C-alpha angles and dihedrals in degrees: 000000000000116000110228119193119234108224118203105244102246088061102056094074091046085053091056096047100050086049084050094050095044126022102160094054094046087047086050096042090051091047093058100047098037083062088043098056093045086054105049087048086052099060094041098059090038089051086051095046088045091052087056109055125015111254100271118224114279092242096058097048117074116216120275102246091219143052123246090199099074127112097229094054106111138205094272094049089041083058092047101040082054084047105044096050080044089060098038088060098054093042085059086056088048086053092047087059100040111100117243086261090073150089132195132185127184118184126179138156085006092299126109105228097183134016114174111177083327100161087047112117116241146172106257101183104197094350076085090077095070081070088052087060104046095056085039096059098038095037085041102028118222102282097049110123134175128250128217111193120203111196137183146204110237102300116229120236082256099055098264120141126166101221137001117204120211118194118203112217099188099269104155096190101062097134135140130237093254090057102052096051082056096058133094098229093024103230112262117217096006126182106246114244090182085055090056093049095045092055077058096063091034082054086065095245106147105166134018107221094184132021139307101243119197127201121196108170103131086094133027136261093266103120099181144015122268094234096042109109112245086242084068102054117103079357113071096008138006147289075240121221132150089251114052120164109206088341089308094302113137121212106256096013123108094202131048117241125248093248110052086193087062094049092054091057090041091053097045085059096056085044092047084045088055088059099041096267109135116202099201095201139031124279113279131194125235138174111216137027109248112235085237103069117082119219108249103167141018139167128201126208126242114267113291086254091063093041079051093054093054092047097051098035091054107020096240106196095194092047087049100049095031075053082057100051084038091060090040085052100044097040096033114025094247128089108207131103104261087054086047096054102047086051082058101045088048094047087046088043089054100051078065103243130113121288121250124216106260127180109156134007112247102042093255095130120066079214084080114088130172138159129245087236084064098046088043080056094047092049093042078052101049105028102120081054109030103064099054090052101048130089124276117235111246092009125058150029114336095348092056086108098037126098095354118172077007118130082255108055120123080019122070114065119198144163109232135208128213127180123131110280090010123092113171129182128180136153135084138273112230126222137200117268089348147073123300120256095247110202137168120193120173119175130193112179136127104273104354093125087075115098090242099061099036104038107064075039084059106036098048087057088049088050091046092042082052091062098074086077089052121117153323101048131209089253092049097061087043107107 
């Protein structure tokens, strides 16, 4: 707030007279003091800014783009030109320690604060998937949501019917309560697998007589991505199919099976038996719905932001590729991966930046590469929706065991990237009645996926990201 100065009434009238007498001299002695006071106040927040962090080398810090000596800067721009300077230092310190394999980026306030090899093409591992959000929000738009249709041949007064039909409608989080509590980063906002069954014994079936018979053919056959290593497969992602039961885990096997649409069906039959519900015969695939068969049950997604969510907070490889065929199937009539991922590099192509290499859409292939330039454009694009989607420090998802105890835990929010020789952060810290911090850190270098190498790496850009809310404040310089 602006200080205004309370005059005692017998002076006002002497004011006015001596400006009335003497313009010229009261223009001249505001002037000067009015220079007087916004120096003073420069080399008071400058003195503060240098006692924090030591004066980084000239060739490290880029220019600031305004001038703190001009009679319209105010209190607030005073406090972020100090900051900013204040954050730009200790970025310089973090670059000292990145190895030459490696870019950064920091935005903040529409400046870039640091730029370290930023237009340098790297392997981003699972960082990739922020890619995979952005096409999927703007192609699919933030309330799409996935469908999963349970039919049935003409049900007996007993409960009998011959065959139930499940569709599968591309929903990548069908899991069951039993299933979440077993996984390492528990699914968010699943879709419930224990909800659907119970709509099939509301519905009245009692017995199977025949078989369940899935049909999956939303996407294609193509379990797993080319580039993907053998070592991955059934491991890290799929196999991939538009109807996945608890990411194709069935209850009492130790390995997944080779057709992800079977196993459904397989695994719907272990949860029906658990209600009383008996399937006669195996799973069995099919390719159409008879007319015959009346819909009896049916379950829908949570919106695309909140599959998002789950994919981004926990790097979920299978909700990030089934996202791919879903765009291919949506945009080109064909759900497989190759569709998918021209439907990403035209939509890319179109925002008017350059066009990563993507070849899946969750990172797990080193064939991927991508800038942090092109990551700082998707998060300046996406930053009403992004922070609310990305893994907490200290608190959630794969960020759970990072910064703990840190300034910036329960703050930054950020979408990792782990393969081996690849470490990958990006994300923003956000801050309180400004903009958020924006930063993109992708690291290649032998060993730098263990803790030891990336965390100090880490922790001293999150210290350095921190400082931003450092002082003084605009309130402090307020008189």
């Amino acid at each position: 707030m602006q200080y205004t100065p309370v005059l005692p009434q017998n002076k006002r009238g002497s004011q006015r007279g001596r400006r009335s007498a003497d313009p010229v001299r009261f223009v001249l002695i505001v002037g000067v003091l009015g220079a007087l006071i916004l120096t003073g106040a420069y080399f008071y927040v400058d003195a503060l800014s240098r006692r924090s962090v030591a004066q980084a080398a000239p060739s490290e810090v880029t220019s600031s783009s305004f001038s703190v000596l001009n009679a319209r800067r105010t209190p607030a721009t005073l406090s972020t030109t100090s900051r900013v300077g204040t954050v730009r230092r200790a970025l310089t310190s973090v670059a000292g320690r990145l190895p030459s394999g490696a870019c950064l980026r920091v935005d903040w306030l529409g400046t870039t604060l640091s730029s370290v090899r930023g237009d340098v093409s790297l392997i981003p591992a699972s960082a990739s998937k922020i890619t995979t959000a952005a096409v999927a929000l703007e192609v699919l738009g933030a309330e799409y949501t996935f469908d999963t249709q349970v039919f049935a041949d003409p049900i007996s007064p007993t409960g009998v019917t011959q065959n139930l039909y499940v569709l599968g409608g591309g929903d990548p989080l069908l899991v069951t309560t039993n299933y979440t509590a077993l996984e390492r980063y528990p699914t968010i906002n699943g879709t419930s697998l224990d909800t659907l069954v119970g709509s099939i014994a509301n519905a009245g079936v009692r017995q199977i007589s025949g078989s369940i018979v899935v049909i999956d053919s939303r996407y294609d056959q193509q379990r797993f991505v080319d580039q993907w290593p053998s070592s991955f497969h059934g491991v890290e992602a799929g196999p991939l199919g538009a109807l996945m039961f608890n990411d194709v885990v069935i209850t009492g096997e130790s390995l997944k099976p080779d057709d992800p649409g079977l196993g459904a069906g397989q695994e719907l039959a272990i949860l029906l038996g658990q209600r009383g519900i008996s399937v006669s015969s195996n799973p069995q695939r099919g390719t159409t719905v008879p007319t015959s068969a009346t819909k009896i049950a049916s379950i829908t997604s949570a919106p695309l932001t909140a599959v998002l969510q789950e994919m981004l907070v926990n790097s979920d490889n299978n909700t990030a590729e089934l996202l791919v065929k879903e765009l291919g199937f949506v945009k080109k009539g064909t759900g497989s991966t190759s569709a998918g991922l021209e439907v990403i590099n035209e939509t890319v192509k179109a925002w008017g930046t350059a066009v990563p290499t993507v070849v899946d859409g969750s990172g797990l292939s080193s064939a991927n590469s991508a800038t942090c330039d092109f990551f700082m454009g998707i998060l300046d694009r996406n930053k009403e929706t992004f922070p609310s989607l990305l893994a907490i420090a200290g608190q959630t998802g794969t960020l759970k065991t990072s910064f703990n105890d840190s300034a910036v835990e329960d703050r930054l929010v950020a979408k990792t990237g782990t393969l081996t020789g690849v470490k990958a952060l990006v994300g923003y810290l956000p801050l309180d009645s400004e903009e958020d911090v924006k930063f993109s850190l992708v690291m290649n270098a032998s060993g730098i996926d263990n803790q030891s190498s990336y965390r100090p790496i880490w922790n001293a850009l999150g210290e350095a990201l921190n400082r931003a809310r450092a002082t003084p404040r605009p309130e402090q310089l307020t008189p």
